[in-house]
Amino acid sequence: MNTKNHYRLFKNTIFIMLCFATTISSVAQELDLKSFYKKVDSILIERPDKPAILDSVFHNVKFDTIKLSYLVHKSHQKDYLEGEWFALNSLGNCFRNISDYEQSIGLYKKAFATAKQSGNLEMEVISLNMLGVVYRRMDAIRSALDYHKQALHLAENAPEITLGLKRSIAVSQNSMGNIYLALKQYDLALIQFYKSLAIEEALDNKLGLAINNHNIGYAKEKTGYYEEALEYYNKSLDYNYQIESEIGIVICFNSIGKVYIYQDKFTEANTIIKDALQRAIKENDQFYIAISYVNYGLSELKLNNLEFAKTQLNKGLEIAKEFNLKSSEIEAYKYLSEIYELSGQHDAALDTFRKHVILDESLTNERNIQYVNDLIIKYDTEKKTNQIKELASENEIVKLRLEKNKRTLLLSLLGASLVFITLYVLYRQRQLKNEKKILTLEQDMLRNQMNPHFIFNSLNSIKLYIINNEKENAVYYLNKFSKLIRKILIASTEKEISLQDEIENMSLYMNIENIRFSNEIDYQEKIDESLNTSSIKVPSLILQPFLENAIWHGLSSKTQNKKIELVAKKTHDNHVSITITDNGIGRVASEKIKNEKKIKRQSVGLNITKARLENFSKTFKEDYSIDIIDLYDDNNMACGTQVILNIPIK
């Protein structure tokens, strides 16, 4: 057989094989469609009303937009609202996953209207949560929070909380936690995540466990606990492997890689983020493709592969711009600016950094994080800074006076004995040093009495009540806050105030600080009835540092049963005793947490307080004393801290 015959035979064989394969494929598709149509007909007869049942029946077609559209059409024809809702909701998920948010929102709203028409509460709640999720992806924080709160309210107030509603409550709490993350309220976010995690553990819902463990890890990462963050990320990764969630694996790989970068493990970060990028591309989820490209570019930047890093970042930037993914766009500009700076392209570096700042500020404003900052800065600057300048001027006068006295003493050497002049110089220097010390103490006290961090968090917490439309709470706490600030400013002009005013100030301080803990702290005051608090004088705001330590070092790491008790009594004729007791984790555990935490909170309040008490006690016969006692239960476990402060009154 010649070559031409061989070639002809080969071509015929290939043609027959292709026809056969096409026939098999067509038959398989026809069988698949017949099977799907049969399922639809069966569902239209049985008409189940539980989302879980519909999900189990149509699990394999949840991402097939053609089949889902057919289900919408058939369900609408037969007036089967639950089936129509399921198909609309699933189509919304499809468009959300490819970042077509406008289409997704339209479908979710249709699904919600259908659920409402059918009177199916479970489906209403799911639709509201889905709307919240898509708005959160768009960084429309206010709208997202409204939808999740509405979903949570409906679910928690249902006549009967079904298994499906429990799942929706967990989703709402998790989503609200994510919103608090966006608002940088990490303590509030963790409270929501822990609540959601407890429900998911009870339901043994591995998807929910994967999501919540990841989110807790993110909150830990943002507060500097990198080892704890990795722990939670790896738990989440394990659950995602179990449920075979590729997107979940992508999310975890990106997060673990980011922590590796913070820990200077650049090679490990590069490897795992590269894997995340490949998986994201395979899944065609533009949201996570953009994130992965940006993180991959960052890892290459850290490895000093500048050109390759720039290529990856520009890919991520292009996708972020196309799909309006502002967070990824902001990060991409930031890292590109670093690359241009390292490459000596200073104009390009400045231009990209300017874009980063403008976009970051725009997004921040959209999230409503900074709208109270101007109020804080204006109030704090105009009131406190002026007083600090005043004290600084007085301090400068003391310095000038010291220099003048030195010159005077040198001239006086001509007419006075060496011993007398020496003694006089020592006396005057000591006197001026004490005056300077007093002024410095008052200046430090003014700076530290209520730091901007407390004021910012207080106003931010009040702002959350405004965002949540809780007007009564917002007005109540704003009145309390303004009263406290007014009292602080009055107290800052006086070295001493009555014990009665001091206790009232601390009650206001605790009331405001308690907002950040969802009013979980049980604060009690017990004042001895025989004690005339209006006639007893104490240094102004002297108790605040002890209460602050009780909150942040003792109670902040506890999840429940938080108590602080303030007791004032007269121990004997010369002293008043003030005891502050908390049931926190104790000083040993607190110090351990502080050492593990990279972002540490500096506190000099106790040293300033001791110095002020020492100066205050000089006018009395008796001295002050401070005792800090570690409390233990019957099992020798730390159960709190007690501070006993004895202040002289005669």
XYZ file of C-alpha atoms in Angstrom:
650
model
C 0.000 0.000 0.000
C 1.533 3.353 -1.069
C 1.942 6.475 1.087
C -1.175 8.192 -0.341
C -3.340 5.228 0.592
C -1.873 5.205 4.109
C -2.626 8.907 4.536
C -6.188 8.499 3.187
C -6.840 5.604 5.569
C -5.465 7.637 8.509
C -7.723 10.613 7.649
C -10.798 8.390 7.405
C -10.023 6.754 10.736
C -9.642 10.138 12.471
C -12.911 11.366 10.915
C -14.802 8.271 12.111
C -13.349 8.634 15.645
C -14.357 12.320 15.810
C -17.874 11.542 14.621
C -18.136 8.767 17.194
C -16.865 11.050 20.018
C -19.295 13.800 18.978
C -22.142 11.304 18.917
C -21.228 10.009 22.404
C -20.957 13.599 23.723
C -24.323 14.533 22.219
C -25.935 11.425 23.680
C -24.399 12.163 27.116
C -25.650 15.751 26.994
C -29.107 14.598 25.938
C -29.201 12.080 28.805
C -28.021 14.731 31.241
C -30.752 17.146 30.103
C -33.405 14.418 30.298
C -32.266 13.632 33.854
C -32.429 17.343 34.778
C -35.897 17.797 33.212
C -37.069 14.730 35.129
C -35.813 16.267 38.402
C -37.605 19.540 37.636
C -40.885 17.717 36.877
C -40.555 15.711 40.095
C -39.867 18.845 42.189
C -42.861 20.648 40.637
C -45.046 17.796 41.870
C -43.525 17.430 45.367
C -43.012 21.237 45.857
C -40.615 21.161 48.877
C -40.305 24.458 50.797
C -36.920 23.959 52.521
C -33.796 25.502 50.932
C -31.691 22.538 52.143
C -33.855 20.044 50.190
C -33.701 22.092 46.977
C -29.949 22.486 47.425
C -29.459 18.719 47.734
C -31.592 18.014 44.616
C -29.970 20.651 42.371
C -26.470 20.652 43.906
C -24.808 19.681 40.611
C -26.417 22.496 38.582
C -25.907 25.406 41.011
C -23.383 26.985 38.634
C -25.114 26.112 35.335
C -26.865 29.362 34.369
C -28.791 27.758 31.456
C -30.371 25.043 33.609
C -31.043 27.494 36.438
C -32.791 29.856 34.001
C -34.960 26.917 32.853
C -35.843 26.188 36.501
C -36.845 29.858 37.006
C -39.092 29.697 33.937
C -40.790 26.360 34.801
C -41.269 27.276 38.474
C -42.817 30.611 37.517
C -45.138 28.873 35.060
C -46.360 26.459 37.738
C -46.525 29.166 40.442
C -43.917 27.254 42.509
C -42.389 30.239 44.354
C -39.854 28.251 46.400
C -38.320 26.690 43.258
C -38.226 30.090 41.544
C -36.504 31.578 44.619
C -33.843 28.846 44.665
C -32.997 29.324 40.992
C -32.868 33.151 41.272
C -30.671 32.986 44.376
C -28.289 30.490 42.722
C -28.056 32.672 39.608
C -27.203 35.606 41.892
C -24.331 33.530 43.324
C -23.070 32.751 39.798
C -22.893 36.417 38.799
C -21.413 37.433 42.178
C -18.586 34.913 41.743
C -17.584 36.501 38.424
C -17.830 39.984 40.004
C -20.882 41.066 37.964
C -22.354 42.731 41.036
C -25.100 44.718 39.287
C -26.646 41.540 37.816
C -26.150 39.714 41.100
C -27.970 42.394 43.156
C -30.894 42.419 40.707
C -31.301 38.629 40.990
C -31.002 38.637 44.807
C -33.679 41.337 45.055
C -36.009 39.309 42.797
C -35.320 36.254 44.970
C -36.149 38.236 48.122
C -39.437 39.496 46.614
C -40.337 35.900 45.651
C -39.517 34.606 49.170
C -41.616 37.376 50.706
C -44.508 36.541 48.391
C -44.330 32.869 49.411
C -44.097 33.783 53.119
C -40.989 31.597 53.500
C -38.947 33.181 56.310
C -35.841 31.005 55.817
C -35.593 32.089 52.184
C -36.149 35.777 53.060
C -33.278 35.668 55.555
C -30.921 33.939 53.076
C -31.691 36.556 50.382
C -31.007 39.433 52.799
C -27.688 37.866 53.809
C -26.701 37.382 50.146
C -27.436 41.050 49.426
C -25.271 41.989 52.408
C -22.395 39.825 51.112
C -22.384 41.356 47.613
C -22.569 44.930 48.977
C -19.670 44.116 51.319
C -17.602 42.940 48.343
C -18.329 46.319 46.738
C -17.156 48.074 49.954
C -20.658 49.559 50.407
C -20.384 48.977 54.144
C -23.477 50.866 55.260
C -25.824 48.953 52.902
C -24.175 45.629 53.775
C -24.635 46.226 57.513
C -28.307 47.160 57.018
C -29.083 43.944 55.121
C -27.276 41.676 57.604
C -28.920 43.350 60.600
C -32.327 42.941 58.964
C -31.591 39.241 58.324
C -30.427 38.708 61.902
C -33.484 40.483 63.332
C -35.897 38.349 61.275
C -34.133 35.087 62.172
C -33.759 35.757 65.900
C -37.400 36.881 66.270
C -38.944 33.969 64.353
C -41.685 32.019 66.199
C -39.559 28.894 65.786
C -35.815 28.975 65.134
C -35.314 26.116 62.676
C -32.038 24.489 61.655
C -31.973 26.646 58.512
C -32.502 29.834 60.533
C -29.684 28.856 62.900
C -27.379 28.602 59.880
C -28.549 32.013 58.676
C -27.956 33.554 62.125
C -24.374 32.261 61.985
C -23.953 33.763 58.482
C -25.326 37.142 59.640
C -23.029 37.248 62.678
C -20.033 36.284 60.573
C -20.849 38.929 57.956
C -21.343 41.631 60.599
C -17.954 40.635 61.993
C -16.470 41.213 58.532
C -18.061 44.653 58.433
C -16.533 45.497 61.813
C -13.179 44.350 60.351
C -13.618 46.884 57.539
C -14.339 49.540 60.190
C -11.152 48.423 62.035
C -13.208 47.512 65.115
C -11.340 44.244 65.714
C -12.675 43.602 69.247
C -16.286 43.894 68.033
C -15.482 41.717 65.003
C -14.066 38.930 67.193
C -17.204 38.930 69.367
C -19.348 38.282 66.265
C -16.965 35.626 64.868
C -16.865 33.689 68.155
C -20.699 33.713 68.330
C -20.938 32.459 64.735
C -18.231 29.834 65.336
C -20.133 28.416 68.335
C -23.264 27.901 66.176
C -21.273 26.327 63.321
C -19.548 23.938 65.749
C -22.933 22.873 67.151
C -24.229 22.296 63.592
C -20.933 20.669 62.491
C -21.019 22.890 59.397
C -17.518 22.617 57.946
C -17.983 25.508 55.505
C -19.005 27.812 58.364
C -16.106 26.539 60.477
C -13.692 27.232 57.615
C -14.990 30.790 57.143
C -15.071 31.742 60.836
C -11.626 30.320 61.635
C -10.205 32.311 58.730
C -11.889 35.523 59.859
C -10.677 35.111 63.446
C -7.183 34.599 62.009
C -7.513 37.852 60.034
C -8.535 39.813 63.154
C -5.572 38.296 65.028
C -3.247 39.230 62.146
C -4.439 42.838 62.164
C -3.778 43.129 65.918
C -0.245 41.732 65.597
C -0.767 38.146 66.865
C 0.863 36.469 63.857
C 1.391 33.009 65.365
C -2.243 32.835 66.524
C -3.348 34.074 63.092
C -1.441 31.225 61.392
C -3.062 28.740 63.787
C -6.569 29.836 62.772
C -5.655 30.082 59.065
C -4.380 26.486 59.091
C -7.571 25.292 60.839
C -9.579 27.011 58.108
C -7.380 25.464 55.399
C -7.947 21.983 56.849
C -11.754 22.443 56.728
C -11.542 23.779 53.150
C -9.600 20.680 52.090
C -12.280 18.511 53.728
C -15.118 20.201 51.810
C -12.955 20.542 48.650
C -13.515 24.307 48.422
C -10.991 25.668 45.928
C -11.900 29.305 46.655
C -11.535 28.633 50.389
C -8.064 27.190 49.757
C -7.163 30.261 47.653
C -8.253 32.586 50.477
C -6.230 30.659 53.089
C -3.112 30.463 50.890
C -3.199 34.233 50.343
C -3.645 34.919 54.063
C -0.890 32.513 55.145
C 1.399 34.008 52.500
C 0.715 37.536 53.788
C 1.663 36.492 57.356
C 4.859 34.862 56.027
C 5.745 38.215 54.447
C 5.249 39.961 57.811
C 7.556 37.326 59.337
C 10.192 37.904 56.597
C 9.676 34.363 55.187
C 9.613 35.666 51.626
C 10.406 32.413 49.752
C 7.689 30.454 51.597
C 5.249 33.318 50.976
C 6.080 33.399 47.257
C 5.494 29.648 46.843
C 2.103 29.498 48.567
C 0.767 32.716 46.954
C 1.802 31.473 43.500
C -0.236 28.311 44.164
C -3.189 30.497 45.271
C -2.983 32.493 42.007
C -3.036 29.366 39.821
C -6.067 28.006 41.686
C -7.895 31.375 41.500
C -7.334 31.583 37.725
C -8.716 28.060 37.353
C -11.847 29.050 39.321
C -12.217 32.297 37.280
C -13.138 34.350 40.362
C -11.894 37.843 39.438
C -12.087 39.076 43.051
C -9.517 36.523 44.250
C -7.482 36.588 41.017
C -6.863 40.311 41.621
C -5.921 39.712 45.283
C -3.582 36.845 44.324
C -1.788 38.861 41.616
C -1.231 41.755 44.043
C 0.065 39.455 46.816
C 2.259 37.578 44.304
C 3.709 40.897 43.163
C 4.404 41.846 46.800
C 6.240 38.568 47.448
C 8.382 39.069 44.312
C 9.084 42.643 45.448
C 10.350 41.309 48.795
C 12.589 38.872 46.868
C 13.918 41.914 44.924
C 12.614 40.648 41.552
C 11.407 44.143 40.734
C 10.467 43.851 37.044
C 8.590 40.577 37.505
C 6.884 41.996 40.602
C 5.794 45.055 38.594
C 4.271 42.803 35.900
C 2.204 40.855 38.466
C 1.041 44.006 40.233
C -0.053 45.598 36.944
C -2.071 42.466 36.117
C -3.799 42.681 39.487
C -4.346 46.429 39.025
C -5.919 45.932 35.599
C -8.429 43.359 36.953
C -9.156 45.516 40.030
C -9.963 48.531 37.832
C -12.131 46.484 35.451
C -14.255 45.005 38.255
C -14.137 47.998 40.628
C -12.179 46.108 43.331
C -10.915 49.141 45.208
C -9.057 47.368 48.032
C -6.851 45.464 45.560
C -6.339 48.633 43.497
C -5.160 50.548 46.595
C -2.637 47.829 47.532
C -1.351 47.528 43.953
C -0.598 51.283 43.760
C 1.179 51.151 47.125
C 3.539 48.320 46.120
C 4.157 49.745 42.624
C 5.228 52.984 44.299
C 7.815 51.034 46.329
C 9.150 49.358 43.150
C 9.508 52.694 41.330
C 11.276 54.170 44.361
C 13.738 51.251 44.534
C 14.321 51.554 40.764
C 15.156 55.252 41.077
C 12.016 56.332 39.142
C 11.034 58.946 41.696
C 8.412 60.756 39.580
C 6.585 57.482 38.856
C 6.886 56.526 42.540
C 5.341 59.810 43.618
C 2.547 59.553 41.037
C 1.531 55.981 42.027
C 1.769 56.785 45.738
C -0.487 59.803 45.196
C -3.028 57.529 43.468
C -2.782 55.111 46.396
C -3.446 57.881 48.944
C -6.341 59.467 46.999
C -8.088 56.125 46.440
C -7.449 54.997 50.031
C -8.937 58.205 51.404
C -11.919 57.854 49.058
C -12.582 54.275 50.186
C -12.109 55.206 53.820
C -14.713 57.944 53.484
C -17.112 55.520 51.792
C -16.752 53.173 54.750
C -17.571 56.009 57.170
C -14.515 55.284 59.307
C -13.051 58.761 59.377
C -16.110 61.004 59.538
C -15.605 61.496 63.294
C -11.854 62.086 63.056
C -12.192 65.817 62.316
C -14.307 66.201 65.456
C -11.714 64.365 67.536
C -8.778 66.327 66.167
C -10.550 69.689 66.411
C -11.727 69.102 69.964
C -8.514 67.551 71.215
C -6.243 70.052 69.499
C -8.072 73.253 70.437
C -8.647 72.318 74.080
C -5.793 70.099 75.201
C -2.936 71.331 73.033
C -3.454 74.935 74.151
C -3.195 73.853 77.774
C -0.103 71.773 77.041
C 1.509 74.813 75.367
C 0.692 76.862 78.451
C 2.442 74.356 80.686
C 5.372 74.173 78.258
C 5.708 77.980 78.442
C 5.747 77.849 82.226
C 8.366 75.142 82.017
C 10.480 77.393 79.792
C 10.128 80.229 82.323
C 11.466 77.920 85.041
C 14.462 77.112 82.833
C 15.141 80.801 82.209
C 14.793 81.524 85.909
C 17.309 78.781 86.668
C 19.828 80.293 84.243
C 19.281 83.763 85.693
C 19.843 82.488 89.244
C 23.049 80.807 88.180
C 24.386 84.082 86.802
C 23.253 85.937 89.967
C 25.028 83.462 92.171
C 28.243 83.788 90.176
C 28.163 87.556 90.653
C 27.396 87.124 94.365
C 30.695 85.270 94.851
C 32.371 88.672 95.133
C 30.546 89.630 98.335
C 29.572 86.387 100.062
C 31.379 83.484 101.590
C 32.024 80.421 99.473
C 30.146 78.120 101.853
C 27.056 80.333 102.010
C 26.926 80.719 98.222
C 27.394 76.979 97.698
C 24.550 76.172 100.092
C 22.352 78.812 98.509
C 22.981 77.440 94.991
C 22.125 73.907 96.103
C 18.985 75.112 97.829
C 17.792 77.137 94.844
C 18.571 74.361 92.359
C 16.602 71.862 94.410
C 13.709 74.266 94.713
C 13.629 74.968 90.972
C 14.023 71.297 90.183
C 10.951 70.532 92.295
C 8.982 73.299 90.581
C 10.027 71.949 87.216
C 9.108 68.418 88.266
C 5.634 69.567 89.353
C 5.041 71.346 86.038
C 6.309 68.327 84.068
C 4.044 66.000 86.041
C 0.993 68.163 85.391
C 1.940 68.370 81.711
C 2.337 64.571 81.452
C -0.890 64.068 83.374
C -2.748 66.287 80.917
C -1.322 64.388 77.962
C -2.120 60.946 79.381
C -5.321 61.450 81.428
C -7.601 60.486 78.523
C -5.477 59.706 75.481
C -6.678 60.291 71.866
C -6.917 56.492 71.428
C -9.708 56.386 74.056
C -11.469 59.445 72.584
C -11.255 58.026 69.035
C -12.624 54.628 70.070
C -15.422 56.220 72.124
C -16.583 58.399 69.228
C -16.149 55.503 66.794
C -18.354 53.312 69.020
C -20.984 56.072 69.207
C -20.698 56.360 65.435
C -21.594 52.673 65.099
C -24.840 53.348 66.973
C -25.538 56.113 64.418
C -24.738 53.799 61.478
C -26.947 51.098 63.046
C -29.732 53.718 63.405
C -29.821 53.225 67.205
C -30.585 56.896 67.834
C -31.516 56.607 71.505
C -28.255 54.800 72.357
C -26.260 57.268 70.245
C -27.791 60.321 71.993
C -27.500 58.699 75.447
C -23.807 57.870 75.099
C -22.989 61.140 73.310
C -24.445 63.057 76.281
C -22.395 60.902 78.656
C -19.268 61.436 76.552
C -19.675 65.231 76.364
C -20.252 65.385 80.127
C -17.090 63.326 80.742
C -14.971 65.526 78.434
C -16.292 68.673 80.136
C -15.383 67.248 83.558
C -11.903 66.253 82.306
C -11.239 69.792 81.077
C -12.438 71.266 84.384
C -10.360 68.762 86.371
C -7.275 69.512 84.254
C -7.258 73.088 85.595
C -7.343 71.907 89.241
C -4.694 69.903 91.050
C -7.213 68.560 93.569
C -10.909 67.700 93.419
C -13.357 66.155 95.881
C -13.527 62.366 96.153
C -17.217 62.657 95.255
C -16.373 64.334 91.901
C -13.578 61.833 91.250
C -15.931 58.849 91.726
C -18.555 60.477 89.495
C -15.904 61.055 86.783
C -14.832 57.409 86.964
C -18.441 56.249 86.688
C -18.799 58.284 83.478
C -15.456 56.952 82.168
C -16.520 53.340 82.781
C -19.899 53.968 81.171
C -18.235 55.217 77.970
C -15.458 52.571 77.937
C -18.070 49.826 78.421
C -19.588 50.584 74.988
C -16.626 48.826 73.338
C -17.401 45.692 75.321
C -21.117 45.690 74.412
C -21.836 46.665 78.061
C -20.525 43.280 79.216
C -18.515 44.755 82.132
C -20.379 44.744 85.438
C -19.019 47.867 87.167
C -20.026 48.387 90.818
C -19.258 51.202 93.305
C -19.498 50.691 97.062
C -18.958 53.853 99.109
C -18.865 53.740 102.898
C -21.872 55.724 104.149
C -19.795 57.211 106.971
C -17.375 58.681 104.428
C -17.891 62.393 103.645
C -16.733 62.231 100.016
C -17.513 65.890 99.306
C -14.964 67.136 101.887
C -12.117 64.730 101.070
C -9.653 66.015 98.463
C -7.706 63.799 96.052
C -5.550 64.499 92.970
C -7.793 64.920 89.910
C -8.318 61.820 87.732
C -6.052 59.749 89.999
C -8.163 56.551 89.720
C -8.435 56.453 85.904
C -5.098 54.625 85.203
C -6.071 51.795 87.593
C -9.476 51.324 85.949
C -7.857 51.453 82.508
C -5.375 48.709 83.531
C -8.216 46.594 84.931
C -10.057 46.825 81.600
C -7.239 46.401 79.077
C -4.867 44.083 80.948
C -7.375 42.177 83.048
C -10.703 41.928 81.213
C -10.078 42.526 77.487
C -8.915 38.925 76.918
C -11.945 37.444 78.711
C -15.045 36.517 76.709
C -17.651 36.738 79.510
C -18.325 37.421 83.229
C -16.335 40.667 83.398
C -16.499 42.531 86.707
C -14.865 45.573 88.289
C -15.654 46.760 91.817
C -14.595 50.111 93.325
C -14.805 50.315 97.143
C -14.063 53.506 99.147
C -13.857 53.480 102.940
C -12.068 55.129 105.821
C -9.552 52.702 107.304
C -8.441 55.039 110.131
C -8.365 58.761 110.876
C -5.460 59.634 108.608
C -6.256 57.780 105.355
C -9.070 56.976 102.931
C -8.739 53.518 101.339
C -9.884 52.952 97.725
C -9.891 49.362 96.455
C -10.305 48.447 92.762
C -10.877 44.736 92.147
C -11.286 42.979 88.783
C -11.913 39.311 87.968
C -9.594 39.368 84.945
C -6.857 36.989 83.802
C -4.253 38.289 86.265
C -0.948 40.052 85.769
C 1.079 36.945 84.823
C -1.217 35.956 81.945
C -1.557 39.601 80.880
C 2.230 40.046 80.731
C 2.542 36.869 78.655
C -0.030 38.160 76.121
C 1.713 41.543 76.044
C 5.095 39.907 75.248
C 3.573 37.799 72.459
C 1.876 40.802 70.880
C 3.999 42.680 68.367
C 1.812 45.806 68.387
C 2.235 46.801 72.054
C 0.331 49.404 74.000
C 2.656 51.711 75.917
C 1.486 52.756 79.358
C 3.193 55.294 81.609
C 0.058 56.147 83.554
C 1.061 54.254 86.730
C 4.459 55.977 87.014
C 2.865 59.408 86.569
C 0.185 58.513 89.133
C 2.788 57.504 91.734
C 4.727 60.711 91.165
C 1.565 62.813 91.523
C 0.579 61.008 94.737
C 4.075 61.533 96.124
C 3.827 65.261 95.425
C 0.255 65.381 96.815
C 1.307 63.631 100.063
C 4.023 66.176 100.872
C 1.447 68.485 102.477
C 0.242 65.734 104.868
C 1.773 64.020 107.886
C 1.114 60.577 106.449
C 2.344 59.176 103.140
C 0.353 57.404 100.394
C 0.624 53.678 99.628
C -0.292 51.443 96.663
C -0.603 47.661 96.987
C -1.249 45.483 93.907
C -2.384 41.969 94.854
C -2.745 38.983 92.511
C -5.920 37.026 93.336
C -6.141 33.211 93.090
C -9.019 30.779 93.486
C -9.069 27.523 95.510
C -7.314 25.713 92.634
C -4.467 28.250 92.667
C -5.632 29.646 89.322
C -5.400 33.398 88.663
C -8.840 34.984 89.099
C -8.150 38.719 89.066
C -6.172 41.649 90.442
C -6.794 43.960 93.394
C -5.343 47.456 93.787
C -5.483 49.042 97.265
C -4.772 52.782 97.256
C -4.394 54.595 100.594
C -4.549 58.394 100.231
C -3.710 60.669 103.217
C -6.422 63.073 104.367
C -4.640 64.635 107.395
